[in-house]
């Protein structure tokens, strides 16, 4: 057995030099040959050690016993359903390590202020990086929400930020009615960094989960200050920066509200319904195709093979090269439902302006207005999972969950 353990201050010799710091516990995501070290400057590094020498044993080895206060009858109950990502972690101040938060106690300890906001019920549905998210996991989350909606007044879903908006869109379509707010929240910087956004984001998400909102929302930093968060509609939001804390933006619409010390809805929003209705089926045979100049028609055709639907992210107003038209025509004739969104993200698709657009429209491509491509992709999966072909074609360009501007889609 190794004579060093998490919490010890160690000196590690590697091929690249000598490092000193506090040894961190490894997680299920860690490479077994790598040790994690919190350096004196506060940064965490993963290094392959040649030799590890303990300079100082960790001071406190006993597990800190955590407890939550007895439920306060004057506070609402909020369920926190962890799915992974940086936000679903808390810092062990003894070692500086970031652990997954598994229980109500962990969350209550990570952000003590939430104890003043709500009685917390918490559990981890799973613990993954959100790039590993899959449609079957969206369904799992949806079932957990349905269950919790019977036990609490609001639900917070900590989630990795990379694909959080896909999950938000999927949940938006799967729940035509909600009796509780469903609030997704993430953090761009882990909670062991001084610039972490985890604390404010989680606290704000709990505040939104106590409101009368009856739709799926994403709550994240509004600016690079640590004071307010935006409340984004689940079908309108996108991660627009790799690392900034205010990376999440509502596209083609304003955020539906702001939350800091106070919560204020600034746009129309859907209010709680008296029941939660879950329609969870998804048809995974849908492609999301990013067109680029030089894309071979054969690549496009392969992406349509065996599919029931596809969303094309076209250029500008919604175009692909004109030599794609016969392939599009054939796919539509074979029953593949094809929608057109734009790589521009901002503004509407319009297939009436240029000849390629008109040809695509005549071939049966459905223009999708200002719907975000990822939202259209998830929506098509949901429609194909629950409706017949004609209904899918009718509903795809309709506004079901605020995914389109109120202006009509240009047909
Ligand atoms: N790759 C990220 C994810 O989306 C991990 C960091 C984060 O929580 O954003 O899960």
mmCIF file of C-alpha atoms and ligand atoms in Angstrom:
data_model
loop_
_atom_site.group_PDB
_atom_site.id
_atom_site.type_symbol
_atom_site.label_atom_id
_atom_site.label_comp_id
_atom_site.label_asym_id
_atom_site.label_seq_id
_atom_site.Cartn_x
_atom_site.Cartn_y
_atom_site.Cartn_z
ATOM 1 C CA UNK A 1 0.000 0.000 0.000
ATOM 2 C CA UNK A 2 1.233 3.494 -0.810
ATOM 3 C CA UNK A 3 2.500 5.465 2.207
ATOM 4 C CA UNK A 4 0.927 8.663 0.933
ATOM 5 C CA UNK A 5 -2.727 9.570 0.792
ATOM 6 C CA UNK A 6 -5.029 12.403 -0.226
ATOM 7 C CA UNK A 7 -4.451 15.433 1.954
ATOM 8 C CA UNK A 8 -0.695 14.832 2.352
ATOM 9 C CA UNK A 9 1.708 17.593 1.284
ATOM 10 C CA UNK A 10 4.093 15.860 -1.098
ATOM 11 C CA UNK A 11 7.013 16.329 -3.419
ATOM 12 C CA UNK A 12 6.579 14.555 -6.743
ATOM 13 C CA UNK A 13 9.487 13.824 -9.053
ATOM 14 C CA UNK A 14 8.601 13.574 -12.729
ATOM 15 C CA UNK A 15 10.447 13.581 -16.040
ATOM 16 C CA UNK A 16 9.516 17.258 -16.346
ATOM 17 C CA UNK A 17 10.815 18.303 -12.938
ATOM 18 C CA UNK A 18 9.799 18.392 -9.280
ATOM 19 C CA UNK A 19 6.341 19.518 -8.113
ATOM 20 C CA UNK A 20 5.121 20.234 -4.596
ATOM 21 C CA UNK A 21 1.564 20.383 -3.386
ATOM 22 C CA UNK A 22 -1.354 18.680 -1.667
ATOM 23 C CA UNK A 23 -2.268 15.280 -3.042
ATOM 24 C CA UNK A 24 -5.868 15.181 -4.240
ATOM 25 C CA UNK A 25 -8.126 12.154 -4.374
ATOM 26 C CA UNK A 26 -8.656 10.722 -7.851
ATOM 27 C CA UNK A 27 -12.093 10.264 -9.337
ATOM 28 C CA UNK A 28 -13.713 7.866 -11.786
ATOM 29 C CA UNK A 29 -12.528 10.187 -14.570
ATOM 30 C CA UNK A 30 -8.864 10.101 -13.549
ATOM 31 C CA UNK A 31 -6.165 8.225 -15.420
ATOM 32 C CA UNK A 32 -4.795 5.555 -13.081
ATOM 33 C CA UNK A 33 -1.143 6.464 -13.844
ATOM 34 C CA UNK A 34 -1.694 10.092 -12.987
ATOM 35 C CA UNK A 35 -1.708 11.759 -9.575
ATOM 36 C CA UNK A 36 -3.600 14.967 -8.938
ATOM 37 C CA UNK A 37 -1.822 17.709 -7.087
ATOM 38 C CA UNK A 38 -3.018 21.068 -5.783
ATOM 39 C CA UNK A 39 0.060 23.262 -6.281
ATOM 40 C CA UNK A 40 1.059 26.048 -3.883
ATOM 41 C CA UNK A 41 -0.264 28.601 -6.426
ATOM 42 C CA UNK A 42 -3.765 27.066 -6.160
ATOM 43 C CA UNK A 43 -3.849 25.339 -9.549
ATOM 44 C CA UNK A 44 -4.577 21.619 -9.841
ATOM 45 C CA UNK A 45 -2.319 19.549 -12.095
ATOM 46 C CA UNK A 46 -2.363 15.929 -13.189
ATOM 47 C CA UNK A 47 1.148 14.466 -13.445
ATOM 48 C CA UNK A 48 2.770 11.089 -14.030
ATOM 49 C CA UNK A 49 5.051 10.509 -11.022
ATOM 50 C CA UNK A 50 8.423 8.790 -10.933
ATOM 51 C CA UNK A 51 8.588 9.093 -7.175
ATOM 52 C CA UNK A 52 6.415 10.602 -4.433
ATOM 53 C CA UNK A 53 7.850 11.769 -1.109
ATOM 54 C CA UNK A 54 5.602 12.864 1.740
ATOM 55 C CA UNK A 55 6.813 16.170 3.224
ATOM 56 C CA UNK A 56 3.918 16.616 5.660
ATOM 57 C CA UNK A 57 1.074 14.286 6.529
ATOM 58 C CA UNK A 58 -2.472 15.627 6.095
ATOM 59 C CA UNK A 59 -3.609 17.144 9.360
ATOM 60 C CA UNK A 60 -7.200 16.050 9.657
ATOM 61 C CA UNK A 61 -8.077 12.572 8.571
ATOM 62 C CA UNK A 62 -11.443 12.092 10.169
ATOM 63 C CA UNK A 63 -14.404 12.461 7.865
ATOM 64 C CA UNK A 64 -16.251 15.641 8.673
ATOM 65 C CA UNK A 65 -19.711 14.743 9.820
ATOM 66 C CA UNK A 66 -22.231 16.759 7.899
ATOM 67 C CA UNK A 67 -25.798 17.360 8.844
ATOM 68 C CA UNK A 68 -28.673 19.441 7.557
ATOM 69 C CA UNK A 69 -31.020 21.273 9.866
ATOM 70 C CA UNK A 70 -34.487 19.819 10.429
ATOM 71 C CA UNK A 71 -36.912 20.837 7.647
ATOM 72 C CA UNK A 72 -38.281 24.338 8.107
ATOM 73 C CA UNK A 73 -42.077 24.217 7.608
ATOM 74 C CA UNK A 74 -42.037 27.831 6.365
ATOM 75 C CA UNK A 75 -39.712 27.041 3.463
ATOM 76 C CA UNK A 76 -40.566 25.252 0.205
ATOM 77 C CA UNK A 77 -38.842 22.013 -0.723
ATOM 78 C CA UNK A 78 -36.511 22.042 -3.728
ATOM 79 C CA UNK A 79 -35.065 18.874 -5.267
ATOM 80 C CA UNK A 80 -31.540 18.949 -6.632
ATOM 81 C CA UNK A 81 -30.947 16.145 -9.144
ATOM 82 C CA UNK A 82 -27.259 15.945 -9.999
ATOM 83 C CA UNK A 83 -26.123 14.725 -13.420
ATOM 84 C CA UNK A 84 -22.416 15.628 -13.283
ATOM 85 C CA UNK A 85 -20.161 18.354 -14.622
ATOM 86 C CA UNK A 86 -18.242 20.808 -12.509
ATOM 87 C CA UNK A 87 -21.288 22.213 -10.753
ATOM 88 C CA UNK A 88 -22.234 18.878 -9.165
ATOM 89 C CA UNK A 89 -19.126 19.026 -7.017
ATOM 90 C CA UNK A 90 -18.148 20.577 -3.771
ATOM 91 C CA UNK A 91 -14.819 21.511 -2.344
ATOM 92 C CA UNK A 92 -13.298 19.644 0.528
ATOM 93 C CA UNK A 93 -11.533 22.540 2.211
ATOM 94 C CA UNK A 94 -9.177 20.125 3.962
ATOM 95 C CA UNK A 95 -7.613 18.805 0.758
ATOM 96 C CA UNK A 96 -8.843 21.353 -1.770
ATOM 97 C CA UNK A 97 -10.257 18.473 -3.780
ATOM 98 C CA UNK A 98 -13.455 18.641 -5.744
ATOM 99 C CA UNK A 99 -15.872 15.801 -4.988
ATOM 100 C CA UNK A 100 -19.222 14.982 -6.528
ATOM 101 C CA UNK A 101 -22.032 16.228 -4.326
ATOM 102 C CA UNK A 102 -24.101 13.147 -3.589
ATOM 103 C CA UNK A 103 -26.547 14.225 -0.969
ATOM 104 C CA UNK A 104 -28.573 17.114 0.408
ATOM 105 C CA UNK A 105 -25.855 17.496 3.037
ATOM 106 C CA UNK A 106 -23.155 17.954 0.404
ATOM 107 C CA UNK A 107 -25.107 20.704 -1.353
ATOM 108 C CA UNK A 108 -26.061 22.366 1.894
ATOM 109 C CA UNK A 109 -22.380 22.416 2.841
ATOM 110 C CA UNK A 110 -21.198 23.604 -0.564
ATOM 111 C CA UNK A 111 -23.597 26.581 -0.588
ATOM 112 C CA UNK A 112 -24.796 27.088 3.005
ATOM 113 C CA UNK A 113 -27.126 29.963 1.943
ATOM 114 C CA UNK A 114 -29.427 27.555 0.147
ATOM 115 C CA UNK A 115 -30.487 26.304 3.589
ATOM 116 C CA UNK A 116 -32.138 29.705 4.096
ATOM 117 C CA UNK A 117 -33.939 29.440 0.772
ATOM 118 C CA UNK A 118 -35.435 25.962 0.805
ATOM 119 C CA UNK A 119 -35.505 22.545 2.353
ATOM 120 C CA UNK A 120 -33.279 20.545 0.029
ATOM 121 C CA UNK A 121 -33.802 17.016 -1.233
ATOM 122 C CA UNK A 122 -30.818 15.941 -3.296
ATOM 123 C CA UNK A 123 -29.577 12.924 -5.165
ATOM 124 C CA UNK A 124 -27.291 12.119 -8.040
ATOM 125 C CA UNK A 125 -29.072 10.608 -11.084
ATOM 126 C CA UNK A 126 -25.657 9.942 -12.623
ATOM 127 C CA UNK A 127 -22.290 11.647 -12.669
ATOM 128 C CA UNK A 128 -20.980 12.249 -16.170
ATOM 129 C CA UNK A 129 -19.243 14.891 -18.227
ATOM 130 C CA UNK A 130 -21.955 16.366 -20.396
ATOM 131 C CA UNK A 131 -20.121 15.552 -23.633
ATOM 132 C CA UNK A 132 -21.063 11.949 -22.733
ATOM 133 C CA UNK A 133 -24.763 12.827 -22.525
ATOM 134 C CA UNK A 134 -27.146 10.745 -24.656
ATOM 135 C CA UNK A 135 -30.866 10.913 -25.514
ATOM 136 C CA UNK A 136 -31.504 7.894 -23.253
ATOM 137 C CA UNK A 137 -30.096 9.938 -20.336
ATOM 138 C CA UNK A 138 -32.449 12.831 -21.172
ATOM 139 C CA UNK A 139 -35.286 10.348 -20.731
ATOM 140 C CA UNK A 140 -33.828 9.193 -17.399
ATOM 141 C CA UNK A 141 -33.626 12.802 -16.178
ATOM 142 C CA UNK A 142 -37.222 13.400 -17.327
ATOM 143 C CA UNK A 143 -38.493 10.445 -15.291
ATOM 144 C CA UNK A 144 -36.592 11.669 -12.217
ATOM 145 C CA UNK A 145 -38.195 15.123 -12.654
ATOM 146 C CA UNK A 146 -41.657 13.600 -12.919
ATOM 147 C CA UNK A 147 -41.070 11.619 -9.703
ATOM 148 C CA UNK A 148 -39.685 14.628 -7.802
ATOM 149 C CA UNK A 149 -42.456 16.925 -9.043
ATOM 150 C CA UNK A 150 -44.751 15.022 -6.701
ATOM 151 C CA UNK A 151 -42.512 15.704 -3.693
ATOM 152 C CA UNK A 152 -41.166 19.199 -4.098
ATOM 153 C CA UNK A 153 -42.045 22.693 -5.277
ATOM 154 C CA UNK A 154 -39.164 23.084 -7.690
ATOM 155 C CA UNK A 155 -36.354 21.136 -9.327
ATOM 156 C CA UNK A 156 -32.733 22.101 -9.950
ATOM 157 C CA UNK A 157 -30.593 20.024 -12.329
ATOM 158 C CA UNK A 158 -26.834 20.633 -11.996
ATOM 159 C CA UNK A 159 -25.365 19.696 -15.397
ATOM 160 C CA UNK A 160 -22.077 19.982 -17.317
ATOM 161 C CA UNK A 161 -22.164 23.148 -19.380
ATOM 162 C CA UNK A 162 -21.049 21.745 -22.750
ATOM 163 C CA UNK A 163 -24.365 20.147 -23.704
ATOM 164 C CA UNK A 164 -26.652 21.624 -21.065
ATOM 165 C CA UNK A 165 -28.772 23.422 -23.679
ATOM 166 C CA UNK A 166 -29.489 20.204 -25.598
ATOM 167 C CA UNK A 167 -30.813 18.695 -22.366
ATOM 168 C CA UNK A 168 -32.817 21.855 -21.645
ATOM 169 C CA UNK A 169 -34.424 21.664 -25.112
ATOM 170 C CA UNK A 170 -35.141 17.932 -24.787
ATOM 171 C CA UNK A 171 -36.816 18.420 -21.397
ATOM 172 C CA UNK A 172 -38.773 21.416 -22.740
ATOM 173 C CA UNK A 173 -40.395 19.239 -25.410
ATOM 174 C CA UNK A 174 -40.848 16.199 -23.159
ATOM 175 C CA UNK A 175 -42.885 18.238 -20.657
ATOM 176 C CA UNK A 176 -45.897 19.895 -22.323
ATOM 177 C CA UNK A 177 -47.041 20.820 -18.804
ATOM 178 C CA UNK A 178 -45.071 21.411 -15.606
ATOM 179 C CA UNK A 179 -46.377 21.894 -12.082
ATOM 180 C CA UNK A 180 -42.859 22.900 -10.907
ATOM 181 C CA UNK A 181 -40.027 25.022 -12.304
ATOM 182 C CA UNK A 182 -37.253 22.902 -13.859
ATOM 183 C CA UNK A 183 -33.962 24.787 -13.673
ATOM 184 C CA UNK A 184 -30.727 23.617 -15.272
ATOM 185 C CA UNK A 185 -27.546 25.090 -13.884
ATOM 186 C CA UNK A 186 -23.840 24.647 -14.506
ATOM 187 C CA UNK A 187 -20.532 26.266 -13.796
ATOM 188 C CA UNK A 188 -17.755 27.291 -16.117
ATOM 189 C CA UNK A 189 -15.070 27.301 -13.402
ATOM 190 C CA UNK A 190 -14.747 24.605 -10.780
ATOM 191 C CA UNK A 191 -15.622 25.434 -7.217
ATOM 192 C CA UNK A 192 -12.010 25.225 -6.011
ATOM 193 C CA UNK A 193 -11.064 28.289 -8.086
ATOM 194 C CA UNK A 194 -11.470 31.773 -6.680
ATOM 195 C CA UNK A 195 -13.254 32.837 -9.891
ATOM 196 C CA UNK A 196 -15.773 30.006 -9.670
ATOM 197 C CA UNK A 197 -19.317 30.778 -10.719
ATOM 198 C CA UNK A 198 -20.701 27.627 -9.056
ATOM 199 C CA UNK A 199 -21.832 29.317 -5.865
ATOM 200 C CA UNK A 200 -23.934 32.162 -7.339
ATOM 201 C CA UNK A 201 -25.312 29.984 -10.103
ATOM 202 C CA UNK A 202 -26.538 27.280 -7.727
ATOM 203 C CA UNK A 203 -28.005 29.733 -5.236
ATOM 204 C CA UNK A 204 -29.790 31.611 -8.055
ATOM 205 C CA UNK A 205 -31.090 28.347 -9.527
ATOM 206 C CA UNK A 206 -32.640 27.425 -6.159
ATOM 207 C CA UNK A 207 -34.301 30.878 -6.032
ATOM 208 C CA UNK A 208 -35.808 30.339 -9.504
ATOM 209 C CA UNK A 209 -36.939 26.839 -8.476
ATOM 210 C CA UNK A 210 -39.078 28.506 -5.776
ATOM 211 C CA UNK A 211 -40.894 30.733 -8.294
ATOM 212 C CA UNK A 212 -44.160 30.183 -10.184
ATOM 213 C CA UNK A 213 -42.322 29.308 -13.416
ATOM 214 C CA UNK A 214 -43.860 26.372 -15.307
ATOM 215 C CA UNK A 215 -41.240 25.792 -17.984
ATOM 216 C CA UNK A 216 -37.670 24.565 -18.345
ATOM 217 C CA UNK A 217 -35.021 27.247 -17.785
ATOM 218 C CA UNK A 218 -31.252 27.585 -17.711
ATOM 219 C CA UNK A 219 -29.792 29.828 -14.982
ATOM 220 C CA UNK A 220 -26.213 31.064 -15.449
ATOM 221 C CA UNK A 221 -24.081 34.179 -14.796
ATOM 222 C CA UNK A 222 -25.507 37.240 -16.590
ATOM 223 C CA UNK A 223 -22.221 39.175 -16.714
ATOM 224 C CA UNK A 224 -18.673 38.602 -15.594
ATOM 225 C CA UNK A 225 -19.595 40.092 -12.211
ATOM 226 C CA UNK A 226 -20.640 37.809 -9.429
ATOM 227 C CA UNK A 227 -23.987 39.408 -8.705
ATOM 228 C CA UNK A 228 -26.814 38.395 -11.033
ATOM 229 C CA UNK A 229 -27.791 35.472 -13.213
ATOM 230 C CA UNK A 230 -30.015 35.388 -16.275
ATOM 231 C CA UNK A 231 -32.981 33.076 -16.529
ATOM 232 C CA UNK A 232 -32.999 31.698 -20.077
ATOM 233 C CA UNK A 233 -35.842 29.836 -21.767
ATOM 234 C CA UNK A 234 -34.757 26.202 -22.304
ATOM 235 C CA UNK A 235 -35.398 26.369 -26.064
ATOM 236 C CA UNK A 236 -33.667 29.697 -26.698
ATOM 237 C CA UNK A 237 -30.321 29.444 -24.981
ATOM 238 C CA UNK A 238 -26.853 28.588 -26.237
ATOM 239 C CA UNK A 239 -23.338 28.330 -24.806
ATOM 240 C CA UNK A 240 -21.489 31.061 -26.743
ATOM 241 C CA UNK A 241 -18.046 31.047 -25.128
ATOM 242 C CA UNK A 242 -15.697 28.272 -24.085
ATOM 243 C CA UNK A 243 -14.656 29.689 -20.735
ATOM 244 C CA UNK A 244 -16.335 32.987 -19.786
ATOM 245 C CA UNK A 245 -18.703 32.823 -16.840
ATOM 246 C CA UNK A 246 -21.345 34.727 -18.843
ATOM 247 C CA UNK A 247 -21.071 32.237 -21.719
ATOM 248 C CA UNK A 248 -24.794 31.462 -21.896
ATOM 249 C CA UNK A 249 -26.939 33.751 -24.034
ATOM 250 C CA UNK A 250 -30.543 33.768 -25.148
ATOM 251 C CA UNK A 251 -30.450 33.881 -28.958
ATOM 252 C CA UNK A 252 -33.014 35.775 -31.035
ATOM 253 C CA UNK A 253 -34.839 36.699 -27.828
ATOM 254 C CA UNK A 254 -34.199 38.224 -24.427
ATOM 255 C CA UNK A 255 -33.663 36.166 -21.256
ATOM 256 C CA UNK A 256 -36.991 35.675 -19.463
ATOM 257 C CA UNK A 257 -35.692 37.070 -16.194
ATOM 258 C CA UNK A 258 -32.903 38.130 -13.879
ATOM 259 C CA UNK A 259 -32.084 36.707 -10.474
ATOM 260 C CA UNK A 260 -29.789 38.083 -7.815
ATOM 261 C CA UNK A 261 -30.905 38.972 -4.314
ATOM 262 C CA UNK A 262 -34.292 39.525 -6.010
ATOM 263 C CA UNK A 263 -35.939 37.534 -8.758
ATOM 264 C CA UNK A 264 -37.594 39.417 -11.593
ATOM 265 C CA UNK A 265 -39.212 38.034 -14.719
ATOM 266 C CA UNK A 266 -38.703 40.587 -17.481
ATOM 267 C CA UNK A 267 -40.439 38.769 -20.352
ATOM 268 C CA UNK A 268 -43.581 36.687 -20.670
ATOM 269 C CA UNK A 269 -43.105 33.255 -19.190
ATOM 270 C CA UNK A 270 -45.177 30.113 -18.739
ATOM 271 C CA UNK A 271 -46.686 29.803 -15.263
ATOM 272 C CA UNK A 272 -46.927 26.547 -13.292
ATOM 273 C CA UNK A 273 -49.642 24.223 -14.416
ATOM 274 C CA UNK A 274 -51.617 22.132 -11.922
ATOM 275 C CA UNK A 275 -50.123 18.912 -13.306
ATOM 276 C CA UNK A 276 -46.862 17.647 -14.762
ATOM 277 C CA UNK A 277 -47.300 15.797 -18.055
ATOM 278 C CA UNK A 278 -44.378 13.778 -19.409
ATOM 279 C CA UNK A 279 -44.204 12.627 -23.048
ATOM 280 C CA UNK A 280 -40.769 11.042 -23.060
ATOM 281 C CA UNK A 281 -40.385 9.104 -26.351
ATOM 282 C CA UNK A 282 -37.590 10.124 -28.702
ATOM 283 C CA UNK A 283 -36.651 8.760 -32.125
ATOM 284 C CA UNK A 284 -32.855 8.851 -32.248
ATOM 285 C CA UNK A 285 -32.702 8.414 -36.005
ATOM 286 C CA UNK A 286 -32.158 12.106 -36.669
ATOM 287 C CA UNK A 287 -28.983 13.739 -38.052
ATOM 288 C CA UNK A 288 -27.740 17.254 -37.437
ATOM 289 C CA UNK A 289 -25.745 18.170 -40.535
ATOM 290 C CA UNK A 290 -23.385 21.159 -40.659
ATOM 291 C CA UNK A 291 -22.963 22.084 -44.315
ATOM 292 C CA UNK A 292 -19.577 23.456 -45.425
ATOM 293 C CA UNK A 293 -18.238 24.540 -48.828
ATOM 294 C CA UNK A 294 -16.631 21.491 -50.415
ATOM 295 C CA UNK A 295 -18.777 18.975 -48.507
ATOM 296 C CA UNK A 296 -19.060 15.976 -50.835
ATOM 297 C CA UNK A 297 -22.649 15.013 -51.722
ATOM 298 C CA UNK A 298 -21.682 11.419 -50.777
ATOM 299 C CA UNK A 299 -20.885 12.527 -47.191
ATOM 300 C CA UNK A 300 -24.269 14.240 -46.984
ATOM 301 C CA UNK A 301 -25.999 11.117 -48.353
ATOM 302 C CA UNK A 302 -24.241 8.895 -45.813
ATOM 303 C CA UNK A 303 -25.435 11.144 -42.990
ATOM 304 C CA UNK A 304 -29.005 10.590 -44.169
ATOM 305 C CA UNK A 305 -28.699 6.805 -44.498
ATOM 306 C CA UNK A 306 -31.160 4.968 -42.237
ATOM 307 C CA UNK A 307 -32.410 8.263 -40.774
ATOM 308 C CA UNK A 308 -36.036 9.293 -40.306
ATOM 309 C CA UNK A 309 -35.188 12.968 -40.100
ATOM 310 C CA UNK A 310 -32.391 15.523 -40.450
ATOM 311 C CA UNK A 311 -31.757 19.129 -39.586
ATOM 312 C CA UNK A 312 -29.389 20.911 -41.942
ATOM 313 C CA UNK A 313 -27.395 23.839 -40.594
ATOM 314 C CA UNK A 314 -27.263 25.702 -43.876
ATOM 315 C CA UNK A 315 -25.358 28.836 -44.799
ATOM 316 C CA UNK A 316 -26.958 32.289 -44.499
ATOM 317 C CA UNK A 317 -30.701 32.246 -45.118
ATOM 318 C CA UNK A 318 -30.596 28.409 -45.290
ATOM 319 C CA UNK A 319 -28.545 27.085 -48.191
ATOM 320 C CA UNK A 320 -26.426 24.136 -49.286
ATOM 321 C CA UNK A 321 -24.647 23.755 -52.650
ATOM 322 C CA UNK A 322 -27.109 23.459 -55.520
ATOM 323 C CA UNK A 323 -25.697 20.051 -56.517
ATOM 324 C CA UNK A 324 -27.150 18.697 -53.222
ATOM 325 C CA UNK A 325 -30.703 19.273 -54.452
ATOM 326 C CA UNK A 326 -31.194 15.845 -56.164
ATOM 327 C CA UNK A 327 -29.956 14.050 -52.985
ATOM 328 C CA UNK A 328 -32.329 16.149 -50.849
ATOM 329 C CA UNK A 329 -35.225 15.412 -53.236
ATOM 330 C CA UNK A 330 -34.547 11.664 -53.098
ATOM 331 C CA UNK A 331 -34.311 11.597 -49.293
ATOM 332 C CA UNK A 332 -37.590 13.516 -48.908
ATOM 333 C CA UNK A 333 -39.256 11.172 -51.434
ATOM 334 C CA UNK A 334 -38.011 8.220 -49.325
ATOM 335 C CA UNK A 335 -39.777 9.727 -46.289
ATOM 336 C CA UNK A 336 -36.908 11.521 -44.507
ATOM 337 C CA UNK A 337 -38.173 14.742 -42.903
ATOM 338 C CA UNK A 338 -35.628 17.516 -43.480
ATOM 339 C CA UNK A 339 -35.661 20.865 -41.681
ATOM 340 C CA UNK A 340 -33.446 23.860 -42.451
ATOM 341 C CA UNK A 341 -31.826 25.985 -39.739
ATOM 342 C CA UNK A 342 -29.025 28.507 -40.179
ATOM 343 C CA UNK A 343 -25.377 28.489 -39.150
ATOM 344 C CA UNK A 344 -25.805 32.216 -38.534
ATOM 345 C CA UNK A 345 -27.914 31.456 -35.416
ATOM 346 C CA UNK A 346 -29.207 35.031 -35.416
ATOM 347 C CA UNK A 347 -32.081 35.872 -37.771
ATOM 348 C CA UNK A 348 -34.561 33.792 -39.732
ATOM 349 C CA UNK A 349 -34.177 31.158 -42.431
ATOM 350 C CA UNK A 350 -35.764 32.329 -45.695
ATOM 351 C CA UNK A 351 -35.883 29.910 -48.624
ATOM 352 C CA UNK A 352 -37.684 32.379 -50.900
ATOM 353 C CA UNK A 353 -34.836 34.764 -51.703
ATOM 354 C CA UNK A 354 -32.258 32.818 -53.739
ATOM 355 C CA UNK A 355 -32.753 30.100 -56.354
ATOM 356 C CA UNK A 356 -31.021 27.410 -54.211
ATOM 357 C CA UNK A 357 -33.417 28.163 -51.361
ATOM 358 C CA UNK A 358 -36.414 27.912 -53.672
ATOM 359 C CA UNK A 359 -35.150 24.610 -55.104
ATOM 360 C CA UNK A 360 -34.655 23.188 -51.605
ATOM 361 C CA UNK A 361 -38.131 24.306 -50.630
ATOM 362 C CA UNK A 362 -39.612 22.709 -53.746
ATOM 363 C CA UNK A 363 -37.689 19.543 -52.862
ATOM 364 C CA UNK A 364 -39.616 19.446 -49.570
ATOM 365 C CA UNK A 365 -37.182 21.038 -47.083
ATOM 366 C CA UNK A 366 -39.022 22.690 -44.169
ATOM 367 C CA UNK A 367 -37.706 26.162 -43.223
ATOM 368 C CA UNK A 368 -37.404 26.609 -39.458
ATOM 369 C CA UNK A 369 -37.402 30.360 -38.935
ATOM 370 C CA UNK A 370 -35.113 31.454 -36.115
ATOM 371 C CA UNK A 371 -35.161 28.106 -34.307
ATOM 372 C CA UNK A 372 -31.697 27.149 -33.009
ATOM 373 C CA UNK A 373 -30.277 24.178 -34.946
ATOM 374 C CA UNK A 374 -29.711 22.048 -31.820
ATOM 375 C CA UNK A 375 -33.209 22.803 -30.616
ATOM 376 C CA UNK A 376 -34.610 21.816 -34.013
ATOM 377 C CA UNK A 377 -32.615 18.559 -33.863
ATOM 378 C CA UNK A 378 -33.987 17.618 -30.432
ATOM 379 C CA UNK A 379 -37.496 18.734 -31.412
ATOM 380 C CA UNK A 380 -37.476 16.547 -34.524
ATOM 381 C CA UNK A 381 -36.397 13.532 -32.399
ATOM 382 C CA UNK A 382 -39.261 14.211 -30.015
ATOM 383 C CA UNK A 383 -41.844 14.736 -32.772
ATOM 384 C CA UNK A 384 -40.792 11.568 -34.625
ATOM 385 C CA UNK A 385 -41.005 9.638 -31.362
ATOM 386 C CA UNK A 386 -44.600 10.691 -30.749
ATOM 387 C CA UNK A 387 -46.434 11.666 -33.968
ATOM 388 C CA UNK A 388 -47.085 10.324 -37.468
ATOM 389 C CA UNK A 389 -45.269 11.738 -40.491
ATOM 390 C CA UNK A 390 -47.871 14.314 -41.490
ATOM 391 C CA UNK A 391 -48.157 15.659 -37.944
ATOM 392 C CA UNK A 392 -44.362 15.875 -37.647
ATOM 393 C CA UNK A 393 -44.222 17.953 -40.847
ATOM 394 C CA UNK A 394 -46.986 20.204 -39.568
ATOM 395 C CA UNK A 395 -45.567 20.673 -36.055
ATOM 396 C CA UNK A 396 -41.857 21.051 -36.873
ATOM 397 C CA UNK A 397 -42.198 24.715 -38.000
ATOM 398 C CA UNK A 398 -44.818 25.537 -35.328
ATOM 399 C CA UNK A 399 -44.023 27.266 -32.059
ATOM 400 C CA UNK A 400 -44.563 24.626 -29.326
ATOM 401 C CA UNK A 401 -42.325 25.733 -26.421
ATOM 402 C CA UNK A 402 -41.187 29.244 -27.267
ATOM 403 C CA UNK A 403 -38.529 27.902 -29.656
ATOM 404 C CA UNK A 404 -39.573 30.389 -32.355
ATOM 405 C CA UNK A 405 -40.031 34.131 -32.371
ATOM 406 C CA UNK A 406 -43.711 34.970 -32.393
ATOM 407 C CA UNK A 407 -43.305 36.176 -35.950
ATOM 408 C CA UNK A 408 -44.429 33.413 -38.330
ATOM 409 C CA UNK A 409 -41.903 31.148 -40.029
ATOM 410 C CA UNK A 410 -41.368 32.374 -43.604
ATOM 411 C CA UNK A 411 -42.763 29.489 -45.691
HETATM 412 N N1 LIG B 1 -16.861 19.158 -20.176
HETATM 413 C C1 LIG B 1 -17.648 19.771 -19.195
HETATM 414 C C2 LIG B 1 -19.082 19.300 -19.206
HETATM 415 O O1 LIG B 1 -19.881 19.829 -19.928
HETATM 416 C C3 LIG B 1 -17.111 19.677 -17.797
HETATM 417 C C4 LIG B 1 -17.054 21.019 -17.194
HETATM 418 C C5 LIG B 1 -18.414 21.655 -17.020
HETATM 419 O O2 LIG B 1 -19.133 21.335 -16.086
HETATM 420 O O3 LIG B 1 -18.764 22.471 -17.849
HETATM 421 O O4 LIG B 1 -19.432 18.402 -18.481
#
